[in-house]
Short mmCIF file of C-alpha atoms in Angstrom, two decimals:
data_model
loop_
_atom_site.label_atom_id
_atom_site.label_comp_id
_atom_site.label_asym_id
_atom_site.label_seq_id
_atom_site.Cartn_x
_atom_site.Cartn_y
_atom_site.Cartn_z
CA PRO A 1 -122.75 -11.52 -77.41
CA MET A 2 -120.65 -8.91 -75.64
CA SER A 3 -122.70 -8.19 -72.77
CA HIS A 4 -121.74 -9.93 -69.46
CA GLN A 5 -124.64 -11.31 -67.41
CA SER A 6 -122.86 -11.04 -63.98
CA ASN A 7 -124.25 -8.81 -61.68
CA LEU A 8 -122.14 -5.97 -60.37
CA VAL A 9 -124.54 -4.02 -58.51
CA SER A 10 -123.35 -3.63 -54.98
CA SER A 11 -126.15 -4.42 -52.30
CA GLY A 12 -125.47 -1.01 -50.46
CA PRO A 13 -123.81 1.54 -52.48
CA MET A 14 -124.72 4.32 -50.09
CA SER A 15 -123.91 2.77 -46.80
CA ALA A 16 -119.98 2.85 -47.08
CA PRO A 17 -118.31 5.69 -45.58
CA THR A 18 -116.95 8.21 -48.03
CA GLY A 19 -113.39 9.82 -48.32
CA THR A 20 -111.68 8.08 -45.36
CA GLY A 21 -108.15 7.94 -46.43
CA SER A 22 -107.67 6.37 -49.77
CA GLN A 23 -111.05 4.75 -49.72
CA LEU A 24 -113.46 6.14 -52.36
CA ALA A 25 -117.28 5.89 -52.15
CA PRO A 26 -118.69 2.81 -54.13
CA VAL A 27 -119.93 3.66 -57.53
CA THR A 28 -122.39 1.65 -59.49
CA VAL A 29 -120.96 1.15 -62.97
CA HIS A 30 -123.68 0.66 -65.60
CA ASN A 31 -121.69 0.12 -68.83
CA VAL A 32 -118.45 1.04 -70.58
CA TYR A 33 -117.63 1.71 -74.12
CA ILE A 34 -114.34 2.34 -75.80
CA PHE A 35 -114.17 4.11 -79.33
CA ASP A 36 -111.06 4.76 -81.38
CA LYS A 37 -110.65 8.15 -83.27
CA ASN A 38 -112.49 6.96 -86.30
CA GLY A 39 -115.87 6.34 -84.32
CA THR A 40 -115.44 2.46 -84.55
CA CYS A 41 -116.68 0.90 -81.23
CA LEU A 42 -113.69 -1.17 -79.94
CA TYR A 43 -115.39 -2.38 -76.69
CA PHE A 44 -118.62 -2.44 -74.95
CA CYS A 45 -119.82 -4.14 -71.90
CA GLU A 46 -122.76 -3.48 -69.69
CA TRP A 47 -123.91 -4.82 -66.02
CA PRO A 48 -127.56 -4.12 -66.23
CA SER A 49 -129.24 -3.93 -62.64
CA GLN A 50 -131.57 -6.70 -61.50
CA GLN A 51 -134.72 -4.94 -62.67
CA GLN A 52 -133.16 -4.50 -66.20
CA GLN A 53 -132.05 -8.20 -66.28
CA GLN A 54 -135.81 -9.20 -65.56
CA GLN A 55 -137.08 -6.83 -68.35
CA GLN A 56 -134.71 -8.09 -70.81
CA GLN A 57 -135.63 -11.63 -70.31
CA GLN A 58 -138.95 -10.74 -70.89
CA GLN A 59 -138.45 -8.85 -74.15
CA GLN A 60 -137.32 -10.64 -77.02
CA GLN A 61 -133.76 -10.07 -78.12
CA GLN A 62 -134.02 -10.55 -81.99
CA LYS A 63 -132.85 -7.30 -82.94
CA GLU A 64 -129.93 -7.18 -80.49
CA ALA A 65 -127.11 -6.67 -82.91
CA SER A 66 -128.48 -3.97 -84.98
CA GLU A 67 -129.77 -2.07 -82.04
CA HIS A 68 -126.27 -2.36 -80.49
CA GLU A 69 -124.87 -0.94 -83.59
CA ASP A 70 -127.48 2.03 -83.57
CA ARG A 71 -126.61 2.68 -80.21
CA THR A 72 -122.86 2.87 -80.56
CA ARG A 73 -123.26 5.06 -83.60
CA LEU A 74 -125.48 7.19 -81.53
CA MET A 75 -123.15 7.31 -78.85
CA TYR A 76 -120.35 8.23 -80.91
CA GLY A 77 -122.37 10.93 -82.48
CA LEU A 78 -123.12 12.39 -78.97
CA ILE A 79 -119.56 12.22 -77.85
CA TYR A 80 -118.49 14.33 -80.97
CA SER A 81 -121.33 16.85 -80.49
CA ILE A 82 -120.92 17.27 -76.85
CA ARG A 83 -117.16 17.91 -77.01
CA THR A 84 -117.72 20.68 -79.84
CA LEU A 85 -120.56 22.28 -77.75
CA ALA A 86 -118.36 22.20 -74.64
CA ALA A 87 -115.61 23.92 -76.47
CA LYS A 88 -117.59 26.47 -78.07
CA LEU A 89 -119.54 27.56 -75.08
CA CYS A 90 -116.57 27.95 -72.96
CA PRO A 91 -116.98 31.57 -71.55
CA VAL A 92 -113.35 32.28 -70.41
CA GLY A 93 -110.99 31.50 -73.14
CA GLU A 94 -110.59 27.78 -73.23
CA ILE A 95 -111.01 24.84 -71.20
CA LYS A 96 -107.36 24.01 -69.72
CA ASP A 97 -108.09 20.24 -69.61
CA ALA A 98 -110.14 19.20 -72.41
CA THR A 99 -109.60 15.67 -72.01
CA TYR A 100 -112.34 14.88 -69.24
CA LEU A 101 -115.99 15.68 -69.64
CA ALA A 102 -119.03 14.61 -67.52
CA TYR A 103 -122.69 15.12 -67.59
CA VAL A 104 -125.42 14.35 -65.08
CA THR A 105 -128.98 13.43 -65.85
CA SER A 106 -131.87 12.32 -63.35
CA GLN A 107 -130.64 8.72 -63.64
CA TYR A 108 -127.04 8.39 -64.43
CA LYS A 109 -123.72 10.29 -64.93
CA PHE A 110 -121.73 9.99 -68.03
CA HIS A 111 -117.96 10.26 -68.13
CA LEU A 112 -115.73 10.55 -70.97
CA LEU A 113 -111.91 10.65 -71.21
CA ASP A 114 -110.39 11.69 -74.62
CA VAL A 115 -106.75 10.32 -74.71
CA PRO A 116 -104.21 12.21 -76.90
CA THR A 117 -104.21 9.51 -79.58
CA GLY A 118 -108.10 9.93 -80.20
CA LEU A 119 -109.18 6.83 -78.31
CA LYS A 120 -112.48 7.80 -76.11
CA ILE A 121 -113.25 6.06 -73.18
CA VAL A 122 -117.06 6.25 -71.86
CA LEU A 123 -118.20 5.19 -68.57
CA ASN A 124 -121.86 5.46 -67.45
CA THR A 125 -122.27 5.44 -63.55
CA ASP A 126 -124.91 6.15 -61.18
CA LYS A 127 -125.58 9.78 -60.35
CA SER A 128 -123.77 10.32 -57.12
CA ALA A 129 -120.36 9.49 -58.60
CA GLY A 130 -117.94 12.12 -58.25
CA SER A 131 -115.11 12.66 -60.76
CA MET A 132 -114.07 9.43 -62.45
CA ARG A 133 -111.13 11.13 -64.27
CA HIS A 134 -108.59 9.16 -62.24
CA GLN A 135 -110.21 5.95 -62.64
CA LEU A 136 -110.61 6.40 -66.21
CA GLU A 137 -107.04 7.12 -66.67
CA THR A 138 -106.34 4.03 -64.74
CA ILE A 139 -108.42 2.09 -67.14
CA TYR A 140 -106.50 3.41 -70.04
CA SER A 141 -102.96 3.13 -68.64
CA LYS A 142 -103.18 0.22 -66.50
CA ILE A 143 -105.68 -1.99 -68.49
CA TYR A 144 -106.06 -0.96 -72.18
CA VAL A 145 -102.42 -0.17 -73.02
CA PRO A 146 -100.97 -3.39 -71.22
CA TYR A 147 -103.63 -5.69 -72.52
CA VAL A 148 -104.59 -4.40 -75.88
CA VAL A 149 -102.11 -1.76 -77.12
CA LEU A 150 -98.94 -4.04 -76.11
CA ASN A 151 -100.76 -7.18 -77.29
CA PRO A 152 -99.18 -8.23 -80.57
CA GLU A 153 -102.54 -10.21 -81.33
CA CYS A 154 -104.73 -7.11 -80.99
CA ASN A 155 -104.75 -5.14 -84.18
CA LEU A 156 -105.44 -1.35 -83.33
CA GLY A 157 -108.71 -0.40 -85.14
CA ASP A 158 -110.54 -3.65 -84.75
CA PRO A 159 -112.84 -4.31 -81.97
CA VAL A 160 -111.11 -5.74 -78.84
CA SER A 161 -111.57 -9.79 -78.60
CA SER A 162 -109.20 -10.21 -75.83
CA ARG A 163 -110.36 -12.25 -72.99
CA LEU A 164 -107.77 -11.00 -70.62
CA PHE A 165 -108.69 -7.43 -71.37
CA ALA A 166 -112.37 -8.13 -70.47
CA ASP A 167 -111.80 -9.98 -67.36
CA SER A 168 -109.34 -7.38 -65.84
CA LEU A 169 -111.46 -4.57 -66.72
CA THR A 170 -114.38 -6.26 -65.10
CA GLU A 171 -112.23 -6.92 -62.11
CA TYR A 172 -111.15 -3.44 -61.91
CA LEU A 173 -114.69 -2.17 -62.08
CA LEU A 174 -115.70 -4.56 -59.25
CA THR A 175 -113.28 -3.09 -57.01
CA LEU A 176 -114.64 0.42 -57.56
CA GLN A 177 -118.09 -0.93 -56.36
CA ALA A 178 -117.12 -3.19 -53.54
CA LYS A 179 -115.68 -0.67 -51.20
CA MET B 1 -121.12 38.52 -61.52
CA PRO B 2 -121.97 34.79 -60.72
CA VAL B 3 -123.47 33.68 -63.94
CA TYR B 4 -121.59 33.74 -67.35
CA ASN B 5 -124.45 32.97 -69.72
CA ILE B 6 -128.39 32.41 -69.55
CA MET B 7 -130.11 30.73 -72.60
CA ILE B 8 -133.70 30.00 -73.10
CA ILE B 9 -134.45 27.31 -75.83
CA ASN B 10 -138.26 26.96 -76.70
CA ASN B 11 -139.75 23.53 -77.29
CA ALA B 12 -139.00 23.65 -81.06
CA GLY B 13 -135.22 23.91 -80.15
CA ALA B 14 -134.94 27.83 -81.20
CA LEU B 15 -133.03 30.06 -78.87
CA VAL B 16 -135.51 32.77 -77.68
CA TYR B 17 -133.27 34.58 -75.15
CA THR B 18 -129.53 35.03 -74.29
CA TYR B 19 -127.85 36.93 -71.48
CA THR B 20 -124.04 37.30 -71.54
CA ASP B 21 -122.14 38.80 -68.77
CA GLN B 22 -120.39 41.59 -70.32
CA SER B 23 -117.99 42.04 -67.55
CA ARG B 24 -116.52 38.72 -68.01
CA LEU B 25 -116.10 38.92 -71.63
CA LEU B 26 -112.76 37.40 -73.12
CA SER B 27 -110.23 39.91 -72.13
CA SER B 28 -107.01 40.50 -74.00
CA ALA B 29 -105.21 38.47 -71.54
CA ASN B 30 -106.15 35.46 -73.59
CA GLU B 31 -104.62 36.97 -76.60
CA LEU B 32 -101.04 36.60 -77.69
CA GLU B 33 -99.11 38.04 -80.50
CA LYS B 34 -96.06 36.27 -82.07
CA THR B 35 -93.80 36.71 -85.10
CA TYR B 36 -92.99 34.10 -87.63
CA SER B 37 -90.73 33.66 -90.47
CA TYR B 38 -91.43 31.52 -93.63
CA PRO B 39 -92.42 28.51 -93.39
CA LEU B 40 -95.06 29.15 -90.61
CA GLU B 41 -94.63 26.63 -87.97
CA PRO B 42 -98.30 26.32 -86.61
CA VAL B 43 -100.61 24.78 -89.35
CA ILE B 44 -103.50 27.30 -89.76
CA GLU B 45 -106.64 26.17 -91.77
CA VAL B 46 -110.05 27.79 -92.43
CA GLN B 47 -112.55 26.05 -89.97
CA ASP B 48 -116.02 27.26 -89.51
CA SER B 49 -115.18 30.17 -91.70
CA ARG B 50 -112.49 31.51 -89.48
CA CYS B 51 -108.62 30.72 -89.57
CA CYS B 52 -107.62 28.43 -86.70
CA VAL B 53 -104.59 26.83 -85.62
CA VAL B 54 -104.91 22.84 -86.19
CA PHE B 55 -101.38 21.57 -85.56
CA GLY B 56 -98.28 22.73 -84.16
CA GLU B 57 -98.72 24.08 -80.64
CA ALA B 58 -95.91 26.07 -79.15
CA ASP B 59 -95.22 28.66 -76.97
CA GLY B 60 -98.64 29.31 -75.72
CA VAL B 61 -100.23 28.99 -79.12
CA ARG B 62 -102.78 26.02 -78.88
CA ILE B 63 -104.85 24.16 -81.29
CA GLY B 64 -108.29 25.98 -81.56
CA HIS B 65 -106.72 29.49 -81.38
CA CYS B 66 -108.13 31.90 -83.90
CA VAL B 67 -106.26 34.55 -85.92
CA LEU B 68 -107.22 37.75 -84.85
CA ALA B 69 -104.84 40.05 -86.50
CA VAL B 70 -102.11 39.96 -89.04
CA ASN B 71 -99.21 42.51 -88.84
CA GLY B 72 -101.35 44.83 -86.74
CA THR B 73 -104.51 44.57 -88.99
CA ASN B 74 -107.42 43.02 -87.41
CA VAL B 75 -109.70 40.47 -89.07
CA GLN B 76 -113.17 41.76 -90.15
CA ALA B 77 -115.91 41.36 -87.53
CA GLY B 78 -118.50 39.57 -89.64
CA ARG B 79 -116.00 37.65 -91.90
CA PRO B 80 -112.97 36.39 -89.84
CA THR B 81 -111.20 34.97 -93.00
CA LEU B 82 -110.81 38.45 -94.30
CA LEU B 83 -108.60 41.36 -93.02
CA GLU B 84 -109.93 44.92 -92.50
CA ASN B 85 -107.95 46.04 -95.40
CA GLY B 86 -109.76 43.54 -97.66
CA GLN B 87 -106.86 40.82 -97.85
CA GLU B 88 -107.52 37.12 -97.37
CA VAL B 89 -105.72 36.00 -94.22
CA MET B 90 -104.79 32.55 -95.92
CA SER B 91 -103.24 34.23 -99.04
CA VAL B 92 -101.24 36.68 -96.86
CA LEU B 93 -99.81 33.81 -94.80
CA ALA B 94 -99.05 31.63 -98.05
CA ASN B 95 -97.19 34.38 -99.74
CA PRO B 96 -93.34 34.22 -98.64
CA ALA B 97 -93.02 38.00 -99.42
CA SER B 98 -95.12 38.99 -96.46
CA TYR B 99 -92.62 37.50 -94.08
CA PRO B 100 -91.69 38.08 -91.21
CA VAL B 101 -95.32 38.24 -90.26
CA SER B 102 -96.71 38.58 -86.69
CA ILE B 103 -100.12 37.14 -86.08
CA LYS B 104 -102.22 37.52 -83.12
CA PHE B 105 -104.02 34.52 -81.74
CA GLY B 106 -106.96 34.43 -79.45
CA LYS B 107 -110.37 33.18 -79.29
CA LEU B 108 -113.13 34.75 -81.32
CA LYS B 109 -116.52 35.72 -79.68
CA LEU B 110 -119.48 33.47 -80.65
CA THR B 111 -121.57 35.11 -83.21
CA ALA B 112 -125.34 35.31 -82.88
CA ASN B 113 -125.83 32.77 -85.57
CA GLU B 114 -123.43 30.30 -83.68
CA ARG B 115 -125.18 30.86 -80.55
CA ILE B 116 -128.52 29.84 -82.39
CA ASN B 117 -126.92 26.85 -83.67
CA LEU B 118 -125.56 25.73 -80.48
CA ALA B 119 -128.95 26.10 -78.90
CA GLY B 120 -130.11 23.68 -81.45
CA MET B 121 -127.52 21.26 -80.94
CA PHE B 122 -128.08 21.34 -77.28
CA HIS B 123 -131.75 20.62 -77.97
CA SER B 124 -130.94 17.56 -79.76
CA ILE B 125 -128.08 16.35 -77.31
CA TYR B 126 -130.64 16.71 -74.62
CA ALA B 127 -132.80 14.27 -76.39
CA ILE B 128 -130.04 11.81 -77.11
CA THR B 129 -128.84 11.83 -73.50
CA ALA B 130 -132.39 10.77 -72.38
CA LYS B 131 -132.37 7.92 -74.89
CA LEU B 132 -128.88 6.56 -74.36
CA SER B 133 -129.65 6.20 -70.70
CA PRO B 134 -128.67 2.68 -69.49
CA VAL B 135 -131.23 3.13 -66.85
CA ALA B 136 -134.94 3.48 -67.84
CA GLY B 137 -136.80 6.69 -67.37
CA SER B 138 -133.88 9.18 -67.64
CA SER B 139 -134.28 12.70 -68.17
CA GLY B 140 -131.97 14.39 -70.38
CA LEU B 141 -128.75 16.15 -69.48
CA GLN B 142 -129.30 18.36 -66.49
CA LEU B 143 -125.48 19.41 -65.54
CA LEU B 144 -122.53 19.49 -67.86
CA GLU B 145 -119.31 19.48 -66.06
CA THR B 146 -116.04 20.92 -67.23
CA ASP B 147 -112.87 22.21 -65.77
CA ALA B 148 -113.68 25.88 -66.71
CA TYR B 149 -117.30 26.14 -66.35
CA ARG B 150 -120.60 24.30 -65.53
CA LEU B 151 -123.89 24.17 -67.77
CA HIS B 152 -127.16 23.75 -65.86
CA CYS B 153 -130.28 22.99 -67.60
CA LEU B 154 -133.81 22.89 -66.48
CA GLN B 155 -136.29 21.32 -68.79
CA THR B 156 -139.87 22.49 -67.92
CA VAL B 157 -142.95 20.32 -68.40
CA THR B 158 -143.75 22.25 -71.78
CA GLY B 159 -140.42 21.49 -73.31
CA VAL B 160 -138.67 24.90 -72.77
CA LYS B 161 -135.11 24.60 -71.79
CA ILE B 162 -133.43 27.11 -69.47
CA LEU B 163 -129.73 26.82 -69.65
CA VAL B 164 -127.36 28.68 -67.14
CA ILE B 165 -123.56 28.69 -67.49
CA THR B 166 -121.64 29.37 -64.35
CA ASP B 167 -118.32 28.97 -62.67
CA PRO B 168 -117.82 25.24 -61.19
CA LYS B 169 -117.97 26.42 -57.63
CA GLN B 170 -121.19 28.54 -57.81
CA ALA B 171 -123.73 27.14 -55.46
CA ASN B 172 -127.74 27.33 -55.36
CA VAL B 173 -128.12 27.34 -59.28
CA ASN B 174 -131.23 25.28 -58.88
CA GLN B 175 -132.79 28.49 -57.32
CA VAL B 176 -131.39 30.50 -60.34
CA LEU B 177 -133.04 28.10 -62.77
CA LYS B 178 -136.49 28.14 -61.12
CA ARG B 179 -136.24 31.90 -60.63
CA ILE B 180 -135.73 32.34 -64.45
CA TYR B 181 -138.55 29.96 -65.18
CA GLU B 182 -140.87 32.29 -62.89
CA ILE B 183 -139.59 35.29 -64.61
CA TYR B 184 -140.18 33.70 -68.00
CA ALA B 185 -143.74 32.62 -67.02
CA ASP B 186 -144.60 36.29 -65.54
CA TYR B 187 -142.88 38.57 -67.95
CA ALA B 188 -142.92 36.48 -71.11
CA LEU B 189 -145.72 34.17 -71.35
CA LYS B 190 -148.31 36.38 -69.78
CA ASN B 191 -147.31 39.14 -71.81
CA PRO B 192 -150.06 39.58 -74.69
CA PHE B 193 -147.44 40.67 -77.22
CA PHE B 194 -145.47 37.41 -76.85
CA THR B 195 -146.05 34.64 -79.71
CA MET B 196 -144.60 31.27 -79.42
CA GLN B 197 -143.31 31.29 -82.73
CA GLY B 198 -139.79 31.40 -82.09
CA MET B 199 -139.47 35.10 -81.52
CA ASN B 200 -136.93 36.54 -79.22
CA ILE B 201 -137.75 37.65 -75.85
CA ASN B 202 -137.35 41.48 -75.88
CA PHE B 203 -139.33 42.93 -72.89
CA THR B 204 -138.03 45.43 -70.60
CA LEU B 205 -139.41 44.14 -67.36
CA PHE B 206 -138.07 40.51 -68.11
CA GLU B 207 -134.68 42.00 -68.47
CA GLU B 208 -135.04 44.09 -65.38
CA ALA B 209 -136.25 41.00 -63.43
CA VAL B 210 -133.42 39.04 -64.49
CA GLN B 211 -130.88 41.93 -63.63
CA SER B 212 -132.41 41.98 -60.16
CA MET B 213 -131.99 38.42 -59.70
CA LEU B 214 -128.62 38.49 -60.62
CA ARG B 215 -127.78 41.40 -58.42
CA HIS B 216 -129.22 39.42 -55.52
CA LEU B 217 -127.46 36.49 -56.20
CA ASP B 218 -124.09 38.39 -56.39
CA LYS B 219 -124.64 40.11 -53.09
CA PHE B 220 -126.12 37.36 -51.03
CA GLY B 221 -124.94 34.28 -52.90
CA ASN B 222 -128.36 32.64 -52.85
CA LEU B 223 -131.95 33.86 -53.76
CA THR B 224 -133.78 32.74 -50.54
CA ASN B 225 -135.10 36.20 -49.76
CA LEU B 226 -135.70 37.60 -53.07
CA ALA B 227 -138.62 39.96 -53.04
CA PRO B 228 -141.22 38.64 -55.60
#
């Protein structure tokens, strides 16, 4: 199974000071998806909160694999439609920087980085996160590229199975929450 | 004007009201005209029944730009793959004898049909975003942020969605959403001639109330002292 059980929710996300020098407010990351340009889900990892972990333990997890596949397909469909919608609805000509897009709901914030090669990185965080553009770009350039693209064992287009990648991504996301 | 666009989508996903700020319609500042010789550098294809650049960005011509005119002849308003003189854009561009050719690129305005389609798309996207939440009990998307604009959405308890597209720096949009809901309730729902079967909202008092709200927002920046 792809989901880690480690609990990354920090105890007091609202208590840290915001914006002092290079310190950013801590952000709770719920999950990460990486899709290639054909819609294949290359990587998925989630960090459920404690409440959700209890709920999941209570429920049966028989249909986990097919549910996961349904969810990734739905997510890719959403990415595609929301980008089309955002581009078409633009009232002032065109969006200068169409690579980053975010939306907020009552419970979470969704960030999407669309890399020029067609790779899409999705991050779901808590509502109060600011723009995660810089963080998503760091994930791409400092974690995905070195550990996956430059890895001769990883074939592009196949789901990422590199343990090094998973660990360094988890470590980076931990730093976002720890401050 | 502080608000670019207002849309109201009913609980079935149909668009029942649109307001577009006319003063901020795409100006000719976003258009550009370039002359090309054969073979054409930007690759132009027919997408969504209009001719768009799909490859070969150069000199300000970007992917997504549509052909607005060829050699001075504009495209037809209802059918952007045809020029006003009846010729097809793609066949003119494919014919080496028509070169050198000057093409005007820009962004075509959204047609009414496209708006209706987008409203339906948004209706589904709202439901999907609620379903895909990593945390239980989420609403659908309430705010879409891009560099050029922000889209705010208020879903009422009856499933009617009110959408407002504004500048990213516009404040107090929640007041605007609530006020539009009040106007909808007063001038549309309570109107005996209003039916719920996907009919467009076309009432003078409704429009006047929306305009008065927008003028107030423009003048004061918020809606706190709006006269009822």
